[in-house]
Amino acid sequence: ILHMFLKDIPQMERVFDTIGNAMWTLAMDGTFLDNIGGTLGKLRNLEDEGYEWTTGWTMIIVFTIYVLLTAITVMNMLIGVLCEVVSAVKRRDEEKIAVDFMKQHLRGVLAELDRNDNGLISKSELEELCSAPLAVQVLEGLEIVPQDLIDLTDCEFEDRFLAGIEPELTREELLEQILGLRGNKDITMQDIVHLHADLRRIISRLAGNIRMMMKASGLIGQLDDPLAEGLRCL
């Protein structure tokens, strides 16, 4: 609009005389407010140069509307950035509060349930933990189902047993397991990698059990060659 009405006016040369100059003026003076007073002054002086007063003041209104719209747009962008920063800080603070809350209460419960006072938690002690009223209340506050914690740690206890290690977890290891089960915890790439490793370990263990059972019963030799070869490769 500014270019269409002001392109033939000599005073608007290198301001609104071409599309390129008009875009430059709107960007520098209208958006970044580099020289908005000078541009508005040129438009206001059109009346003194002999042009109709409606020409200058109409273009001033149009230019002012553009400035207001761009200012509102930039303000909305800044508000969006600020809201995102506030949300990120809020999530981080909530996570820190949840961790502190959990550690403050569960460490005391773990110390009470550690009957031999060796700093390690066995499966039976963990089951007692998941049935303790205070521990259940804390886990529910973290959106954790107690049975899920038992199921998750079963693999850990079994791996240690198969490796010839006492099937027990340290208190800090158990706390890390509980932290990973929080209901409001965001999924990360590390969680996906851990899931992939757990699945491979479980599948490998099942394949080993199947292979041992087939060898013990002598069924592998009785199967067709392709199927037997596939079982041997498990």
Tab-separated table of C-alpha atoms in Angstrom:
chain	number	residue	atom	x	y	z
A	1	ILE	CA	0.000	0.000	0.000
A	2	LEU	CA	2.773	2.436	0.916
A	3	HIS	CA	4.640	1.716	-2.314
A	4	MET	CA	1.470	1.971	-4.402
A	5	PHE	CA	0.557	5.456	-3.127
A	6	LEU	CA	4.041	6.953	-2.585
A	7	LYS	CA	6.158	5.569	-5.452
A	8	ASP	CA	5.720	8.682	-7.639
A	9	ILE	CA	6.470	11.233	-4.926
A	10	PRO	CA	10.063	12.601	-5.178
A	11	GLN	CA	10.339	13.055	-1.400
A	12	MET	CA	9.836	9.286	-0.973
A	13	GLU	CA	12.796	8.400	-3.176
A	14	ARG	CA	14.821	5.522	-1.708
A	15	VAL	CA	12.078	5.086	0.905
A	16	PHE	CA	8.951	3.710	-0.788
A	17	ASP	CA	9.751	4.300	-4.472
A	18	THR	CA	10.430	0.588	-5.187
A	19	ILE	CA	9.291	-2.685	-3.659
A	20	GLY	CA	12.812	-3.377	-2.429
A	21	ASN	CA	13.194	0.037	-0.776
A	22	ALA	CA	9.719	-0.267	0.749
A	23	MET	CA	10.577	-3.671	2.265
A	24	TRP	CA	13.881	-2.309	3.568
A	25	THR	CA	12.193	0.708	5.149
A	26	LEU	CA	9.490	-1.439	6.750
A	27	ALA	CA	12.074	-3.872	8.103
A	28	MET	CA	14.539	-1.283	9.442
A	29	ASP	CA	12.185	1.489	10.543
A	30	GLY	CA	8.958	-0.445	11.101
A	31	THR	CA	10.204	-3.692	12.661
A	32	PHE	CA	13.580	-2.818	14.205
A	33	LEU	CA	12.546	0.844	14.826
A	34	ASP	CA	15.919	2.065	13.577
A	35	ASN	CA	14.690	5.457	12.293
A	36	ILE	CA	10.935	5.464	12.732
A	37	GLY	CA	10.884	9.178	13.575
A	38	GLY	CA	12.590	10.113	10.321
A	39	THR	CA	10.188	8.049	8.227
A	40	LEU	CA	7.114	9.445	9.979
A	41	GLY	CA	8.556	12.967	9.621
A	42	LYS	CA	8.871	12.547	5.851
A	43	LEU	CA	5.279	11.373	5.634
A	44	ARG	CA	4.048	14.265	7.770
A	45	ASN	CA	5.952	16.836	5.653
A	46	LEU	CA	4.110	15.770	2.490
A	47	GLU	CA	1.396	18.293	3.339
A	48	ASP	CA	4.006	21.099	3.447
A	49	GLU	CA	5.266	19.993	0.017
A	50	GLY	CA	1.864	20.707	-1.543
A	51	TYR	CA	0.270	17.294	-1.419
A	52	GLU	CA	-3.165	16.603	0.039
A	53	TRP	CA	-3.049	16.291	3.795
A	54	THR	CA	-4.972	13.026	3.543
A	55	THR	CA	-2.085	11.435	1.644
A	56	GLY	CA	0.509	11.939	4.364
A	57	TRP	CA	-1.709	11.222	7.352
A	58	THR	CA	-3.293	8.164	5.752
A	59	MET	CA	0.145	6.715	5.100
A	60	ILE	CA	1.156	7.590	8.672
A	61	ILE	CA	-1.816	5.563	9.947
A	62	VAL	CA	-0.916	2.637	7.675
A	63	PHE	CA	2.716	2.734	8.759
A	64	THR	CA	1.702	2.957	12.437
A	65	ILE	CA	-0.595	-0.060	12.076
A	66	TYR	CA	2.307	-2.016	10.565
A	67	VAL	CA	4.561	-1.020	13.477
A	68	LEU	CA	1.955	-2.101	16.024
A	69	LEU	CA	1.370	-5.447	14.312
A	70	THR	CA	5.063	-6.263	14.121
A	71	ALA	CA	5.576	-5.184	17.738
A	72	ILE	CA	2.739	-7.467	18.867
A	73	THR	CA	4.201	-10.335	16.816
A	74	VAL	CA	7.667	-9.897	18.322
A	75	MET	CA	6.151	-9.575	21.782
A	76	ASN	CA	4.261	-12.848	21.324
A	77	MET	CA	7.460	-14.556	20.225
A	78	LEU	CA	9.271	-13.306	23.315
A	79	ILE	CA	6.387	-14.391	25.533
A	80	GLY	CA	6.548	-17.864	23.975
A	81	VAL	CA	10.275	-18.107	24.635
A	82	LEU	CA	9.824	-16.933	28.224
A	83	CYS	CA	7.000	-19.433	28.815
A	84	GLU	CA	9.173	-22.237	27.465
A	85	VAL	CA	12.043	-21.241	29.745
A	86	VAL	CA	9.727	-21.031	32.749
A	87	SER	CA	8.266	-24.463	31.919
A	88	ALA	CA	11.731	-26.009	31.630
A	89	VAL	CA	12.816	-24.493	34.952
A	90	LYS	CA	9.578	-25.677	36.565
A	91	ARG	CA	10.083	-29.250	35.316
A	92	ARG	CA	13.673	-29.273	36.541
A	93	ASP	CA	12.675	-27.953	39.957
A	94	GLU	CA	9.846	-30.468	40.247
A	95	GLU	CA	12.244	-33.277	39.391
A	96	LYS	CA	14.736	-32.075	41.989
A	97	ILE	CA	12.009	-31.810	44.629
A	98	ALA	CA	10.790	-35.315	43.770
A	99	VAL	CA	14.304	-36.733	44.048
A	100	ASP	CA	14.931	-35.027	47.372
A	101	PHE	CA	11.547	-36.136	48.683
A	102	MET	CA	12.164	-39.726	47.663
A	103	LYS	CA	15.676	-39.888	49.060
A	104	GLN	CA	14.685	-38.271	52.324
A	105	HIS	CA	11.993	-40.861	53.088
A	106	LEU	CA	13.184	-44.005	51.340
A	107	ARG	CA	16.720	-43.954	52.689
A	108	GLY	CA	15.352	-44.192	56.200
A	109	VAL	CA	13.011	-47.033	55.216
A	110	LEU	CA	15.841	-48.896	53.439
A	111	ALA	CA	18.043	-48.566	56.499
A	112	GLU	CA	15.304	-50.062	58.669
A	113	LEU	CA	14.671	-52.980	56.293
A	114	ASP	CA	18.362	-53.784	55.891
A	115	ARG	CA	18.308	-56.460	58.589
A	116	ASN	CA	21.965	-57.445	58.384
A	117	ASP	CA	23.023	-53.785	58.096
A	118	ASN	CA	25.399	-54.442	55.172
A	119	GLY	CA	24.107	-51.613	52.994
A	120	LEU	CA	22.621	-54.102	50.486
A	121	ILE	CA	18.992	-54.887	49.736
A	122	SER	CA	17.925	-58.440	48.888
A	123	LYS	CA	14.787	-59.454	47.033
A	124	SER	CA	12.980	-60.358	50.261
A	125	GLU	CA	13.915	-57.017	51.780
A	126	LEU	CA	12.683	-55.258	48.636
A	127	GLU	CA	9.342	-57.040	48.904
A	128	GLU	CA	9.080	-55.848	52.496
A	129	LEU	CA	9.891	-52.342	51.298
A	130	CYS	CA	7.062	-52.418	48.758
A	131	SER	CA	4.617	-53.420	51.476
A	132	ALA	CA	5.734	-50.826	54.057
A	133	PRO	CA	3.032	-48.104	54.361
A	134	LEU	CA	5.483	-45.189	54.286
A	135	ALA	CA	7.351	-46.611	51.290
A	136	VAL	CA	4.087	-47.265	49.421
A	137	GLN	CA	2.975	-43.696	50.098
A	138	VAL	CA	6.262	-42.318	48.763
A	139	LEU	CA	6.140	-44.539	45.669
A	140	GLU	CA	2.567	-43.508	44.948
A	141	GLY	CA	3.616	-39.874	45.263
A	142	LEU	CA	6.180	-40.560	42.532
A	143	GLU	CA	3.535	-42.363	40.414
A	144	ILE	CA	5.288	-45.715	40.844
A	145	VAL	CA	3.463	-49.039	41.197
A	146	PRO	CA	5.304	-51.142	43.823
A	147	GLN	CA	4.867	-54.338	41.800
A	148	ASP	CA	6.558	-52.666	38.817
A	149	LEU	CA	9.613	-52.032	40.980
A	150	ILE	CA	9.739	-55.706	41.969
A	151	ASP	CA	9.369	-56.843	38.360
A	152	LEU	CA	12.068	-54.459	37.168
A	153	THR	CA	14.610	-55.595	39.751
A	154	ASP	CA	13.927	-59.311	39.168
A	155	CYS	CA	16.279	-59.301	36.188
A	156	GLU	CA	18.985	-57.584	38.221
A	157	PHE	CA	18.761	-60.162	41.003
A	158	GLU	CA	18.717	-63.048	38.521
A	159	ASP	CA	21.730	-61.751	36.577
A	160	ARG	CA	23.748	-61.447	39.767
A	161	PHE	CA	22.722	-64.938	40.851
A	162	LEU	CA	23.709	-66.454	37.496
A	163	ALA	CA	27.039	-64.591	37.630
A	164	GLY	CA	27.788	-66.105	41.022
A	165	ILE	CA	27.320	-62.797	42.829
A	166	GLU	CA	25.147	-62.339	45.876
A	167	PRO	CA	21.711	-61.296	44.491
A	168	GLU	CA	21.541	-57.972	46.292
A	169	LEU	CA	21.457	-54.320	45.272
A	170	THR	CA	23.070	-51.407	47.035
A	171	ARG	CA	20.778	-48.741	48.393
A	172	GLU	CA	21.967	-46.222	45.808
A	173	GLU	CA	21.401	-48.693	42.948
A	174	LEU	CA	17.875	-49.290	44.180
A	175	LEU	CA	17.268	-45.555	44.464
A	176	GLU	CA	18.375	-45.136	40.842
A	177	GLN	CA	15.969	-47.869	39.780
A	178	ILE	CA	13.151	-46.082	41.599
A	179	LEU	CA	14.071	-42.766	39.974
A	180	GLY	CA	13.893	-44.380	36.549
A	181	LEU	CA	10.341	-45.587	37.226
A	182	ARG	CA	8.869	-42.171	38.019
A	183	GLY	CA	5.579	-41.730	36.207
A	184	ASN	CA	6.326	-38.153	35.089
A	185	LYS	CA	9.851	-38.912	33.874
A	186	ASP	CA	10.526	-38.066	30.231
A	187	ILE	CA	11.719	-40.901	27.998
A	188	THR	CA	15.317	-40.433	26.894
A	189	MET	CA	17.587	-42.220	24.444
A	190	GLN	CA	19.356	-43.812	27.417
A	191	ASP	CA	16.063	-45.447	28.458
A	192	ILE	CA	15.642	-46.893	24.951
A	193	VAL	CA	19.204	-48.249	24.983
A	194	HIS	CA	18.612	-49.868	28.382
A	195	LEU	CA	15.372	-51.415	27.120
A	196	HIS	CA	17.158	-52.802	24.066
A	197	ALA	CA	19.899	-54.289	26.243
A	198	ASP	CA	17.359	-55.841	28.624
A	199	LEU	CA	15.429	-57.411	25.752
A	200	ARG	CA	18.594	-58.880	24.255
A	201	ARG	CA	19.619	-60.279	27.621
A	202	ILE	CA	16.193	-61.855	28.200
A	203	ILE	CA	16.055	-63.336	24.689
A	204	SER	CA	19.581	-64.708	25.035
A	205	ARG	CA	18.704	-66.287	28.370
A	206	LEU	CA	15.537	-67.876	26.947
A	207	ALA	CA	17.438	-69.160	23.929
A	208	GLY	CA	20.032	-70.732	26.212
A	209	ASN	CA	17.339	-72.439	28.271
A	210	ILE	CA	15.649	-73.783	25.136
A	211	ARG	CA	18.952	-75.067	23.792
A	212	MET	CA	19.763	-76.829	27.061
A	213	MET	CA	16.304	-78.412	27.214
A	214	MET	CA	16.554	-79.623	23.625
A	215	LYS	CA	20.009	-81.095	24.201
A	216	ALA	CA	18.918	-82.798	27.398
A	217	SER	CA	15.907	-84.377	25.726
A	218	GLY	CA	17.746	-85.222	22.506
A	219	LEU	CA	15.125	-83.496	20.385
A	220	ILE	CA	17.575	-81.434	18.341
A	221	GLY	CA	18.906	-84.507	16.559
A	222	GLN	CA	15.392	-85.633	15.738
A	223	LEU	CA	14.331	-82.390	14.069
A	224	ASP	CA	14.736	-81.484	10.417
A	225	ASP	CA	18.172	-80.142	9.560
A	226	PRO	CA	17.158	-76.453	8.948
A	227	LEU	CA	15.196	-76.259	12.209
A	228	ALA	CA	17.886	-78.022	14.204
A	229	GLU	CA	20.536	-75.730	12.786
A	230	GLY	CA	18.448	-72.704	13.766
A	231	LEU	CA	18.132	-73.946	17.352
A	232	ARG	CA	21.859	-74.559	17.563
A	233	CYS	CA	22.487	-70.961	16.523
A	234	LEU	CA	20.356	-69.543	19.360
